[in-house]
Amino acid sequence: MMRTLVAYFSLLFLCISSSYALKYHAADISSLLVVESQGVSFSDNGKVAPFEDIMKAHGGNTVRIRVWTAGQYNTTYGLKLAKRVKAAGMTLIVDLHLSDTCSGRSGSSSNSFQLADDIVRYTMQIVQQFAAQGTPIDILQIGNEINNGILWPVGEISVNGINPVSQLLNSAVNGAKAAGFSGKTLLHLANGWDWSGLDSFFGGVFIPGALSASEIDLIGVSFYPFYDAGATLSALESSLTNLANTFKKPIVVAETDWPVSCPGVTLTEPSIPVSAAGQTTWIMDIKNILVGLPNGLGQGIFYWEPG
Ligand SMILES: *[C@@H]1O[C@H](CO)[C@@H](O)[C@H](O)[C@H]1NC(C)=O
């Protein structure tokens, strides 16, 4: 089976890389090894090539890999994929999901002190393992879409407030530092169009004695056109402008995509066609929003699973 997705994929990166350059022309390609193991290959102008090489050849420069503490996207899998990403000369983002299920915390009565120790050790090990095989992490994403917290029940914001989350994130940063991490840290929230959600999280998470603002280098947001009617481009623009002005951190759209087929679903921007051309329009529109943010704080787009 050969996928000829590359026509639109290359358009995305050509468009992103022309004129004003965002720093991160990225994609989350975590499922690549799984897809390949199912017999899929990729081609560029009829020539079969490794996906990461095609991406690179068309302007991509950064890859995000998700890492679970167990299961299909475990550390071993992430390490393997990271070798290919680095061999292609790209910037490596490791996205730690810190999932309840994966860390075995689901329903456990662990207290936050034990959990803090665990997360320090875990983050330290991850950073060491990627460095030891010659693929050091460039950007460490701590948690994935963490609007509701991390590591429930301790880090469940609606129950315990944001203080435990602030402490746990601080522990993760400390673990990375203890392993000599010198890259950037990234926090990632869902619903980038929803300023009140972003404001409430980032307005609360930086707490003296726990997580300090200086420990976080980048803010990432997801932005999808089909989960919520509020996810319009104009809402994204206003939300990210507020985010830039208030917290003054570099911003990336850390997950997004636009469909080529989406029957029965109302998209938030009905004027954009459901097609490869529509994907280009969507990405260009997001790029323009990022480029327009104050002080050059709009820095990248991570396309979701283009393979
Ligand atoms: C890690 O992931 C790989 C590939 O996804 C899988 O084959 C392997 O069994 C997993 N290992 C563990 C311990 O879960």
PDB file of C-alpha atoms and ligand atoms in Angstrom:
ATOM      1  CA  MET A   1       0.000   0.000   0.000  1.00  0.00           C
ATOM      2  CA  MET A   2       1.434   3.363  -0.950  1.00  0.00           C
ATOM      3  CA  ARG A   3       0.137   6.658   0.233  1.00  0.00           C
ATOM      4  CA  THR A   4       0.315   9.633  -2.050  1.00  0.00           C
ATOM      5  CA  LEU A   5      -0.564  12.157   0.582  1.00  0.00           C
ATOM      6  CA  VAL A   6       2.486  14.113  -0.281  1.00  0.00           C
ATOM      7  CA  ALA A   7       0.973  16.538  -2.739  1.00  0.00           C
ATOM      8  CA  TYR A   8      -0.932  18.396  -0.065  1.00  0.00           C
ATOM      9  CA  PHE A   9       1.606  17.715   2.635  1.00  0.00           C
ATOM     10  CA  SER A  10       4.348  19.415   0.686  1.00  0.00           C
ATOM     11  CA  LEU A  11       2.071  22.340  -0.066  1.00  0.00           C
ATOM     12  CA  LEU A  12       1.617  22.864   3.636  1.00  0.00           C
ATOM     13  CA  PHE A  13       5.300  23.164   4.287  1.00  0.00           C
ATOM     14  CA  LEU A  14       6.092  25.162   1.189  1.00  0.00           C
ATOM     15  CA  CYS A  15       3.478  27.644   2.232  1.00  0.00           C
ATOM     16  CA  ILE A  16       4.707  27.783   5.791  1.00  0.00           C
ATOM     17  CA  SER A  17       8.299  28.198   4.771  1.00  0.00           C
ATOM     18  CA  SER A  18       7.745  30.931   2.201  1.00  0.00           C
ATOM     19  CA  SER A  19       7.839  34.624   3.143  1.00  0.00           C
ATOM     20  CA  TYR A  20       7.876  35.108   6.912  1.00  0.00           C
ATOM     21  CA  ALA A  21       9.471  32.040   8.438  1.00  0.00           C
ATOM     22  CA  LEU A  22       7.937  30.507  11.484  1.00  0.00           C
ATOM     23  CA  LYS A  23      10.644  28.774  13.477  1.00  0.00           C
ATOM     24  CA  TYR A  24       8.967  25.368  13.807  1.00  0.00           C
ATOM     25  CA  HIS A  25       7.512  23.747  10.674  1.00  0.00           C
ATOM     26  CA  ALA A  26       6.463  20.663  12.524  1.00  0.00           C
ATOM     27  CA  ALA A  27       4.317  17.590  12.488  1.00  0.00           C
ATOM     28  CA  ASP A  28       3.423  14.951  15.013  1.00  0.00           C
ATOM     29  CA  ILE A  29       4.319  11.759  13.143  1.00  0.00           C
ATOM     30  CA  SER A  30       4.200   9.427  16.142  1.00  0.00           C
ATOM     31  CA  SER A  31       2.251   6.701  14.384  1.00  0.00           C
ATOM     32  CA  LEU A  32       4.801   6.377  11.547  1.00  0.00           C
ATOM     33  CA  LEU A  33       6.359   3.077  12.696  1.00  0.00           C
ATOM     34  CA  VAL A  34       2.919   1.603  13.353  1.00  0.00           C
ATOM     35  CA  VAL A  35       1.673   2.629   9.921  1.00  0.00           C
ATOM     36  CA  GLU A  36       4.816   1.287   8.240  1.00  0.00           C
ATOM     37  CA  SER A  37       4.456  -2.015  10.075  1.00  0.00           C
ATOM     38  CA  GLN A  38       1.049  -2.291   8.392  1.00  0.00           C
ATOM     39  CA  GLY A  39       2.774  -2.193   5.015  1.00  0.00           C
ATOM     40  CA  VAL A  40       2.267   1.478   4.158  1.00  0.00           C
ATOM     41  CA  SER A  41       4.978   3.387   2.331  1.00  0.00           C
ATOM     42  CA  PHE A  42       5.151   6.995   1.189  1.00  0.00           C
ATOM     43  CA  SER A  43       6.092   8.600  -2.075  1.00  0.00           C
ATOM     44  CA  ASP A  44       7.115  11.985  -3.377  1.00  0.00           C
ATOM     45  CA  ASN A  45       6.485  12.579  -7.066  1.00  0.00           C
ATOM     46  CA  GLY A  46       6.183   8.831  -7.533  1.00  0.00           C
ATOM     47  CA  LYS A  47       9.431   8.072  -5.714  1.00  0.00           C
ATOM     48  CA  VAL A  48       9.174   6.038  -2.534  1.00  0.00           C
ATOM     49  CA  ALA A  49      11.104   7.620   0.322  1.00  0.00           C
ATOM     50  CA  PRO A  50      11.153   7.663   4.110  1.00  0.00           C
ATOM     51  CA  PHE A  51       8.417   9.915   5.392  1.00  0.00           C
ATOM     52  CA  GLU A  52      10.774  12.100   7.402  1.00  0.00           C
ATOM     53  CA  ASP A  53      12.946  12.700   4.321  1.00  0.00           C
ATOM     54  CA  ILE A  54       9.928  13.763   2.296  1.00  0.00           C
ATOM     55  CA  MET A  55       8.872  16.064   5.073  1.00  0.00           C
ATOM     56  CA  LYS A  56      12.358  17.556   5.290  1.00  0.00           C
ATOM     57  CA  ALA A  57      12.628  17.982   1.539  1.00  0.00           C
ATOM     58  CA  HIS A  58       9.459  20.077   1.588  1.00  0.00           C
ATOM     59  CA  GLY A  59      10.385  22.426   4.396  1.00  0.00           C
ATOM     60  CA  GLY A  60       9.527  20.497   7.553  1.00  0.00           C
ATOM     61  CA  ASN A  61      12.156  20.939  10.254  1.00  0.00           C
ATOM     62  CA  THR A  62      10.671  19.612  13.476  1.00  0.00           C
ATOM     63  CA  VAL A  63       8.936  16.412  14.626  1.00  0.00           C
ATOM     64  CA  ARG A  64       6.898  15.725  17.724  1.00  0.00           C
ATOM     65  CA  ILE A  65       6.849  12.215  19.203  1.00  0.00           C
ATOM     66  CA  ARG A  66       4.429  11.183  21.937  1.00  0.00           C
ATOM     67  CA  VAL A  67       5.743   9.005  24.731  1.00  0.00           C
ATOM     68  CA  TRP A  68       3.555   6.972  27.065  1.00  0.00           C
ATOM     69  CA  THR A  69       4.945   5.181  30.088  1.00  0.00           C
ATOM     70  CA  ALA A  70       3.696   1.866  28.690  1.00  0.00           C
ATOM     71  CA  GLY A  71       1.812   0.411  25.748  1.00  0.00           C
ATOM     72  CA  GLN A  72       2.210   1.072  22.039  1.00  0.00           C
ATOM     73  CA  TYR A  73       3.855   4.496  22.331  1.00  0.00           C
ATOM     74  CA  ASN A  74       6.268   3.502  25.082  1.00  0.00           C
ATOM     75  CA  THR A  75       9.777   4.858  25.512  1.00  0.00           C
ATOM     76  CA  THR A  76      11.335   2.116  23.386  1.00  0.00           C
ATOM     77  CA  TYR A  77       9.103   3.081  20.490  1.00  0.00           C
ATOM     78  CA  GLY A  78       9.844   6.779  20.951  1.00  0.00           C
ATOM     79  CA  LEU A  79      13.594   6.148  21.058  1.00  0.00           C
ATOM     80  CA  LYS A  80      13.422   4.196  17.820  1.00  0.00           C
ATOM     81  CA  LEU A  81      11.505   6.888  15.975  1.00  0.00           C
ATOM     82  CA  ALA A  82      13.746   9.612  17.421  1.00  0.00           C
ATOM     83  CA  LYS A  83      16.751   8.047  15.676  1.00  0.00           C
ATOM     84  CA  ARG A  84      15.102   8.589  12.316  1.00  0.00           C
ATOM     85  CA  VAL A  85      14.040  12.124  13.170  1.00  0.00           C
ATOM     86  CA  LYS A  86      17.557  13.115  14.210  1.00  0.00           C
ATOM     87  CA  ALA A  87      19.158  11.282  11.299  1.00  0.00           C
ATOM     88  CA  ALA A  88      17.019  13.472   9.042  1.00  0.00           C
ATOM     89  CA  GLY A  89      18.460  16.508  10.806  1.00  0.00           C
ATOM     90  CA  MET A  90      15.265  17.651  12.429  1.00  0.00           C
ATOM     91  CA  THR A  91      14.422  19.215  15.779  1.00  0.00           C
ATOM     92  CA  LEU A  92      12.993  16.670  18.221  1.00  0.00           C
ATOM     93  CA  ILE A  93      10.016  17.350  20.460  1.00  0.00           C
ATOM     94  CA  VAL A  94       9.160  14.661  22.988  1.00  0.00           C
ATOM     95  CA  ASP A  95       5.599  14.848  24.244  1.00  0.00           C
ATOM     96  CA  LEU A  96       5.244  13.175  27.637  1.00  0.00           C
ATOM     97  CA  HIS A  97       1.629  12.160  28.095  1.00  0.00           C
ATOM     98  CA  LEU A  98       2.099  11.197  31.764  1.00  0.00           C
ATOM     99  CA  SER A  99      -1.047   9.191  31.378  1.00  0.00           C
ATOM    100  CA  ASP A 100      -2.836   7.825  34.415  1.00  0.00           C
ATOM    101  CA  THR A 101      -3.189   4.437  32.831  1.00  0.00           C
ATOM    102  CA  CYS A 102       0.384   4.296  31.700  1.00  0.00           C
ATOM    103  CA  SER A 103       1.896   5.422  34.978  1.00  0.00           C
ATOM    104  CA  GLY A 104      -0.327   3.043  36.903  1.00  0.00           C
ATOM    105  CA  ARG A 105      -1.847   5.801  38.985  1.00  0.00           C
ATOM    106  CA  SER A 106      -5.419   5.228  38.051  1.00  0.00           C
ATOM    107  CA  GLY A 107      -7.486   4.875  41.185  1.00  0.00           C
ATOM    108  CA  SER A 108      -4.389   4.582  43.340  1.00  0.00           C
ATOM    109  CA  SER A 109      -4.145   6.359  46.654  1.00  0.00           C
ATOM    110  CA  SER A 110      -0.718   7.769  45.941  1.00  0.00           C
ATOM    111  CA  ASN A 111       0.015  10.980  47.734  1.00  0.00           C
ATOM    112  CA  SER A 112       1.502  13.951  45.969  1.00  0.00           C
ATOM    113  CA  PHE A 113       4.925  13.618  47.600  1.00  0.00           C
ATOM    114  CA  GLN A 114       5.393  10.121  46.248  1.00  0.00           C
ATOM    115  CA  LEU A 115       4.096  11.256  42.893  1.00  0.00           C
ATOM    116  CA  ALA A 116       6.514  14.188  42.807  1.00  0.00           C
ATOM    117  CA  ASP A 117       9.429  11.802  43.394  1.00  0.00           C
ATOM    118  CA  ASP A 118       8.166   9.536  40.652  1.00  0.00           C
ATOM    119  CA  ILE A 119       7.843  12.302  38.130  1.00  0.00           C
ATOM    120  CA  VAL A 120      11.326  13.644  38.877  1.00  0.00           C
ATOM    121  CA  ARG A 121      12.769  10.183  38.332  1.00  0.00           C
ATOM    122  CA  TYR A 122      10.705   9.522  35.241  1.00  0.00           C
ATOM    123  CA  THR A 123      11.576  12.785  33.516  1.00  0.00           C
ATOM    124  CA  MET A 124      15.228  12.353  34.408  1.00  0.00           C
ATOM    125  CA  GLN A 125      15.264   8.870  32.896  1.00  0.00           C
ATOM    126  CA  ILE A 126      13.536   9.982  29.718  1.00  0.00           C
ATOM    127  CA  VAL A 127      15.960  12.834  29.144  1.00  0.00           C
ATOM    128  CA  GLN A 128      18.921  10.526  29.856  1.00  0.00           C
ATOM    129  CA  GLN A 129      17.694   7.768  27.555  1.00  0.00           C
ATOM    130  CA  PHE A 130      17.216  10.060  24.569  1.00  0.00           C
ATOM    131  CA  ALA A 131      20.596  11.708  25.180  1.00  0.00           C
ATOM    132  CA  ALA A 132      22.391   8.391  25.694  1.00  0.00           C
ATOM    133  CA  GLN A 133      21.479   7.086  22.247  1.00  0.00           C
ATOM    134  CA  GLY A 134      22.638  10.308  20.620  1.00  0.00           C
ATOM    135  CA  THR A 135      19.199  11.829  20.054  1.00  0.00           C
ATOM    136  CA  PRO A 136      18.897  14.506  22.724  1.00  0.00           C
ATOM    137  CA  ILE A 137      15.473  16.075  23.203  1.00  0.00           C
ATOM    138  CA  ASP A 138      15.306  19.617  21.887  1.00  0.00           C
ATOM    139  CA  ILE A 139      11.877  20.467  23.230  1.00  0.00           C
ATOM    140  CA  LEU A 140      10.313  18.661  26.165  1.00  0.00           C
ATOM    141  CA  GLN A 141       6.532  18.853  26.274  1.00  0.00           C
ATOM    142  CA  ILE A 142       5.283  18.087  29.764  1.00  0.00           C
ATOM    143  CA  GLY A 143       1.779  16.666  29.568  1.00  0.00           C
ATOM    144  CA  ASN A 144      -0.608  16.713  26.635  1.00  0.00           C
ATOM    145  CA  GLU A 145      -3.645  19.026  26.534  1.00  0.00           C
ATOM    146  CA  ILE A 146      -3.438  19.543  30.271  1.00  0.00           C
ATOM    147  CA  ASN A 147      -6.398  21.914  30.695  1.00  0.00           C
ATOM    148  CA  ASN A 148      -7.851  19.541  33.299  1.00  0.00           C
ATOM    149  CA  GLY A 149      -4.550  18.757  34.964  1.00  0.00           C
ATOM    150  CA  ILE A 150      -2.141  15.808  34.955  1.00  0.00           C
ATOM    151  CA  LEU A 151      -1.794  12.589  36.908  1.00  0.00           C
ATOM    152  CA  TRP A 152      -5.274  12.306  38.345  1.00  0.00           C
ATOM    153  CA  PRO A 153      -6.493  12.159  41.013  1.00  0.00           C
ATOM    154  CA  VAL A 154      -3.772  14.293  42.613  1.00  0.00           C
ATOM    155  CA  GLY A 155      -3.470  16.623  39.639  1.00  0.00           C
ATOM    156  CA  GLU A 156      -7.184  16.893  38.890  1.00  0.00           C
ATOM    157  CA  ILE A 157      -7.735  20.649  38.739  1.00  0.00           C
ATOM    158  CA  SER A 158     -11.506  20.592  39.151  1.00  0.00           C
ATOM    159  CA  VAL A 159     -11.098  18.718  42.439  1.00  0.00           C
ATOM    160  CA  ASN A 160      -7.781  19.850  43.922  1.00  0.00           C
ATOM    161  CA  GLY A 161      -7.204  23.181  42.222  1.00  0.00           C
ATOM    162  CA  ILE A 162      -4.134  23.967  40.168  1.00  0.00           C
ATOM    163  CA  ASN A 163      -1.543  23.971  42.960  1.00  0.00           C
ATOM    164  CA  PRO A 164      -0.707  20.230  42.753  1.00  0.00           C
ATOM    165  CA  VAL A 165      -0.354  20.558  38.975  1.00  0.00           C
ATOM    166  CA  SER A 166       2.027  23.461  39.429  1.00  0.00           C
ATOM    167  CA  GLN A 167       4.131  21.371  41.812  1.00  0.00           C
ATOM    168  CA  LEU A 168       4.099  18.292  39.587  1.00  0.00           C
ATOM    169  CA  LEU A 169       5.147  20.304  36.549  1.00  0.00           C
ATOM    170  CA  ASN A 170       7.928  21.831  38.597  1.00  0.00           C
ATOM    171  CA  SER A 171       9.051  18.322  39.567  1.00  0.00           C
ATOM    172  CA  ALA A 172       9.108  17.307  35.913  1.00  0.00           C
ATOM    173  CA  VAL A 173      11.259  20.306  35.033  1.00  0.00           C
ATOM    174  CA  ASN A 174      13.561  19.524  37.951  1.00  0.00           C
ATOM    175  CA  GLY A 175      13.945  15.938  36.767  1.00  0.00           C
ATOM    176  CA  ALA A 176      14.869  17.115  33.291  1.00  0.00           C
ATOM    177  CA  LYS A 177      17.394  19.598  34.680  1.00  0.00           C
ATOM    178  CA  ALA A 178      18.914  16.931  36.928  1.00  0.00           C
ATOM    179  CA  ALA A 179      19.607  14.943  33.756  1.00  0.00           C
ATOM    180  CA  GLY A 180      21.348  17.925  32.201  1.00  0.00           C
ATOM    181  CA  PHE A 181      18.484  18.955  29.942  1.00  0.00           C
ATOM    182  CA  SER A 182      19.356  22.146  28.102  1.00  0.00           C
ATOM    183  CA  GLY A 183      16.514  22.317  25.611  1.00  0.00           C
ATOM    184  CA  LYS A 184      13.209  24.141  25.826  1.00  0.00           C
ATOM    185  CA  THR A 185      10.150  23.191  27.857  1.00  0.00           C
ATOM    186  CA  LEU A 186       6.633  23.333  26.446  1.00  0.00           C
ATOM    187  CA  LEU A 187       3.206  23.283  28.084  1.00  0.00           C
ATOM    188  CA  HIS A 188       0.310  22.319  25.837  1.00  0.00           C
ATOM    189  CA  LEU A 189      -3.388  23.054  26.250  1.00  0.00           C
ATOM    190  CA  ALA A 190      -6.420  22.120  24.159  1.00  0.00           C
ATOM    191  CA  ASN A 191      -8.800  24.731  22.713  1.00  0.00           C
ATOM    192  CA  GLY A 192      -6.394  27.433  21.656  1.00  0.00           C
ATOM    193  CA  TRP A 193      -9.363  29.564  20.589  1.00  0.00           C
ATOM    194  CA  ASP A 194     -10.717  29.708  24.154  1.00  0.00           C
ATOM    195  CA  TRP A 195      -9.009  32.602  25.903  1.00  0.00           C
ATOM    196  CA  SER A 196     -10.827  32.106  29.195  1.00  0.00           C
ATOM    197  CA  GLY A 197      -9.493  28.541  29.415  1.00  0.00           C
ATOM    198  CA  LEU A 198      -5.925  29.576  28.600  1.00  0.00           C
ATOM    199  CA  ASP A 199      -6.099  32.549  30.964  1.00  0.00           C
ATOM    200  CA  SER A 200      -7.421  30.501  33.826  1.00  0.00           C
ATOM    201  CA  PHE A 201      -4.696  27.846  33.417  1.00  0.00           C
ATOM    202  CA  PHE A 202      -1.679  30.052  32.825  1.00  0.00           C
ATOM    203  CA  GLY A 203      -2.950  32.702  35.223  1.00  0.00           C
ATOM    204  CA  GLY A 204      -2.909  30.067  37.973  1.00  0.00           C
ATOM    205  CA  VAL A 205      -0.115  27.616  37.206  1.00  0.00           C
ATOM    206  CA  PHE A 206       2.868  29.859  37.914  1.00  0.00           C
ATOM    207  CA  ILE A 207       3.050  29.791  41.707  1.00  0.00           C
ATOM    208  CA  PRO A 208       5.981  30.983  43.834  1.00  0.00           C
ATOM    209  CA  GLY A 209       7.637  27.944  45.389  1.00  0.00           C
ATOM    210  CA  ALA A 210       6.163  25.604  42.759  1.00  0.00           C
ATOM    211  CA  LEU A 211       6.361  26.215  39.002  1.00  0.00           C
ATOM    212  CA  SER A 212       7.872  29.536  38.030  1.00  0.00           C
ATOM    213  CA  ALA A 213       7.175  31.203  34.696  1.00  0.00           C
ATOM    214  CA  SER A 214      10.880  31.114  33.849  1.00  0.00           C
ATOM    215  CA  GLU A 215      10.823  27.294  33.809  1.00  0.00           C
ATOM    216  CA  ILE A 216       8.515  27.213  30.788  1.00  0.00           C
ATOM    217  CA  ASP A 217       9.832  28.332  27.420  1.00  0.00           C
ATOM    218  CA  LEU A 218       6.937  27.720  25.044  1.00  0.00           C
ATOM    219  CA  ILE A 219       3.154  27.587  25.149  1.00  0.00           C
ATOM    220  CA  GLY A 220       1.386  25.265  22.717  1.00  0.00           C
ATOM    221  CA  VAL A 221      -2.311  25.020  21.922  1.00  0.00           C
ATOM    222  CA  SER A 222      -4.440  22.626  19.941  1.00  0.00           C
ATOM    223  CA  PHE A 223      -6.779  24.073  17.333  1.00  0.00           C
ATOM    224  CA  TYR A 224      -9.213  21.757  15.542  1.00  0.00           C
ATOM    225  CA  PRO A 225     -12.155  22.831  13.386  1.00  0.00           C
ATOM    226  CA  PHE A 226     -14.590  20.089  14.398  1.00  0.00           C
ATOM    227  CA  TYR A 227     -14.778  19.661  18.173  1.00  0.00           C
ATOM    228  CA  ASP A 228     -16.384  22.934  19.173  1.00  0.00           C
ATOM    229  CA  ALA A 229     -18.368  25.595  17.325  1.00  0.00           C
ATOM    230  CA  GLY A 230     -16.257  28.255  19.064  1.00  0.00           C
ATOM    231  CA  ALA A 231     -13.067  27.151  17.306  1.00  0.00           C
ATOM    232  CA  THR A 232     -13.065  29.851  14.630  1.00  0.00           C
ATOM    233  CA  LEU A 233     -10.007  31.547  13.197  1.00  0.00           C
ATOM    234  CA  SER A 234     -11.101  34.889  14.600  1.00  0.00           C
ATOM    235  CA  ALA A 235     -11.457  33.398  18.086  1.00  0.00           C
ATOM    236  CA  LEU A 236      -7.966  31.887  17.712  1.00  0.00           C
ATOM    237  CA  GLU A 237      -6.534  35.231  16.693  1.00  0.00           C
ATOM    238  CA  SER A 238      -8.059  37.052  19.623  1.00  0.00           C
ATOM    239  CA  SER A 239      -7.157  34.314  22.113  1.00  0.00           C
ATOM    240  CA  LEU A 240      -3.522  34.018  20.997  1.00  0.00           C
ATOM    241  CA  THR A 241      -3.128  37.792  20.918  1.00  0.00           C
ATOM    242  CA  ASN A 242      -4.262  37.934  24.543  1.00  0.00           C
ATOM    243  CA  LEU A 243      -1.996  34.995  25.370  1.00  0.00           C
ATOM    244  CA  ALA A 244       1.023  36.728  23.826  1.00  0.00           C
ATOM    245  CA  ASN A 245       0.293  40.041  25.525  1.00  0.00           C
ATOM    246  CA  THR A 246      -0.408  38.534  28.928  1.00  0.00           C
ATOM    247  CA  PHE A 247       2.214  35.798  29.335  1.00  0.00           C
ATOM    248  CA  LYS A 248       4.799  36.972  26.796  1.00  0.00           C
ATOM    249  CA  LYS A 249       5.911  33.453  25.858  1.00  0.00           C
ATOM    250  CA  PRO A 250       6.569  32.092  22.375  1.00  0.00           C
ATOM    251  CA  ILE A 251       3.428  30.362  21.086  1.00  0.00           C
ATOM    252  CA  VAL A 252       2.951  27.372  18.801  1.00  0.00           C
ATOM    253  CA  VAL A 253      -0.191  25.751  17.457  1.00  0.00           C
ATOM    254  CA  ALA A 254       0.880  22.344  18.697  1.00  0.00           C
ATOM    255  CA  GLU A 255      -1.887  20.312  17.044  1.00  0.00           C
ATOM    256  CA  THR A 256      -4.100  21.103  14.113  1.00  0.00           C
ATOM    257  CA  ASP A 257      -5.456  19.630  10.929  1.00  0.00           C
ATOM    258  CA  TRP A 258      -8.112  20.148   8.288  1.00  0.00           C
ATOM    259  CA  PRO A 259      -9.977  17.289   6.584  1.00  0.00           C
ATOM    260  CA  VAL A 260     -10.107  16.180   2.963  1.00  0.00           C
ATOM    261  CA  SER A 261     -13.255  14.273   3.842  1.00  0.00           C
ATOM    262  CA  CYS A 262     -15.547  14.889   6.773  1.00  0.00           C
ATOM    263  CA  PRO A 263     -19.119  13.827   6.019  1.00  0.00           C
ATOM    264  CA  GLY A 264     -21.842  14.897   8.414  1.00  0.00           C
ATOM    265  CA  VAL A 265     -19.644  17.252  10.412  1.00  0.00           C
ATOM    266  CA  THR A 266     -20.029  21.015  10.631  1.00  0.00           C
ATOM    267  CA  LEU A 267     -16.636  22.654  10.411  1.00  0.00           C
ATOM    268  CA  THR A 268     -15.997  25.983  12.097  1.00  0.00           C
ATOM    269  CA  GLU A 269     -14.887  27.658   8.862  1.00  0.00           C
ATOM    270  CA  PRO A 270     -17.426  26.508   6.270  1.00  0.00           C
ATOM    271  CA  SER A 271     -15.959  28.796   3.602  1.00  0.00           C
ATOM    272  CA  ILE A 272     -12.777  26.700   3.491  1.00  0.00           C
ATOM    273  CA  PRO A 273     -13.165  23.721   1.146  1.00  0.00           C
ATOM    274  CA  VAL A 274     -12.864  20.179   2.465  1.00  0.00           C
ATOM    275  CA  SER A 275      -9.937  19.283   0.218  1.00  0.00           C
ATOM    276  CA  ALA A 276      -6.158  19.410  -0.075  1.00  0.00           C
ATOM    277  CA  ALA A 277      -6.477  23.037  -1.168  1.00  0.00           C
ATOM    278  CA  GLY A 278      -8.566  23.695   1.923  1.00  0.00           C
ATOM    279  CA  GLN A 279      -5.793  22.237   4.072  1.00  0.00           C
ATOM    280  CA  THR A 280      -3.391  24.758   2.600  1.00  0.00           C
ATOM    281  CA  THR A 281      -5.828  27.597   3.234  1.00  0.00           C
ATOM    282  CA  TRP A 282      -6.349  26.495   6.834  1.00  0.00           C
ATOM    283  CA  ILE A 283      -2.624  26.306   7.526  1.00  0.00           C
ATOM    284  CA  MET A 284      -1.963  29.635   5.792  1.00  0.00           C
ATOM    285  CA  ASP A 285      -4.694  31.280   7.860  1.00  0.00           C
ATOM    286  CA  ILE A 286      -3.185  29.935  11.086  1.00  0.00           C
ATOM    287  CA  LYS A 287       0.260  30.965   9.930  1.00  0.00           C
ATOM    288  CA  ASN A 288      -0.964  34.498   9.294  1.00  0.00           C
ATOM    289  CA  ILE A 289      -2.447  34.667  12.778  1.00  0.00           C
ATOM    290  CA  LEU A 290       0.841  33.512  14.310  1.00  0.00           C
ATOM    291  CA  VAL A 291       2.875  35.919  12.201  1.00  0.00           C
ATOM    292  CA  GLY A 292       0.607  38.754  13.342  1.00  0.00           C
ATOM    293  CA  LEU A 293       1.139  38.137  17.060  1.00  0.00           C
ATOM    294  CA  PRO A 294       2.992  40.843  18.994  1.00  0.00           C
ATOM    295  CA  ASN A 295       6.777  40.720  19.414  1.00  0.00           C
ATOM    296  CA  GLY A 296       7.294  37.800  17.026  1.00  0.00           C
ATOM    297  CA  LEU A 297       5.820  35.415  19.605  1.00  0.00           C
ATOM    298  CA  GLY A 298       4.047  33.213  17.058  1.00  0.00           C
ATOM    299  CA  GLN A 299       6.644  30.545  16.320  1.00  0.00           C
ATOM    300  CA  GLY A 300       5.268  27.393  14.816  1.00  0.00           C
ATOM    301  CA  ILE A 301       2.643  24.944  13.645  1.00  0.00           C
ATOM    302  CA  PHE A 302       2.677  21.221  14.415  1.00  0.00           C
ATOM    303  CA  TYR A 303       0.439  19.434  11.903  1.00  0.00           C
ATOM    304  CA  TRP A 304      -1.328  16.431  13.415  1.00  0.00           C
ATOM    305  CA  GLU A 305      -0.325  13.030  11.987  1.00  0.00           C
ATOM    306  CA  PRO A 306       0.018  13.880   8.282  1.00  0.00           C
ATOM    307  CA  GLY A 307       1.030  10.289   7.538  1.00  0.00           C
TER     308      GLY A 307
HETATM  309  C1  LIG B   1       6.585  -1.038  23.452  1.00  0.00           C
HETATM  310  O1  LIG B   1       6.038  -0.689  22.203  1.00  0.00           O
HETATM  311  C2  LIG B   1       6.305  -1.605  21.181  1.00  0.00           C
HETATM  312  C3  LIG B   1       5.836  -1.020  19.860  1.00  0.00           C
HETATM  313  O2  LIG B   1       4.742  -0.179  19.953  1.00  0.00           O
HETATM  314  C4  LIG B   1       5.678  -2.948  21.494  1.00  0.00           C
HETATM  315  O3  LIG B   1       5.966  -3.861  20.483  1.00  0.00           O
HETATM  316  C5  LIG B   1       6.217  -3.417  22.831  1.00  0.00           C
HETATM  317  O4  LIG B   1       5.575  -4.598  23.205  1.00  0.00           O
HETATM  318  C6  LIG B   1       6.008  -2.367  23.908  1.00  0.00           C
HETATM  319  N1  LIG B   1       6.661  -2.785  25.135  1.00  0.00           N
HETATM  320  C7  LIG B   1       6.039  -2.765  26.283  1.00  0.00           C
HETATM  321  C8  LIG B   1       6.837  -3.195  27.469  1.00  0.00           C
HETATM  322  O5  LIG B   1       4.882  -2.400  26.420  1.00  0.00           O
END
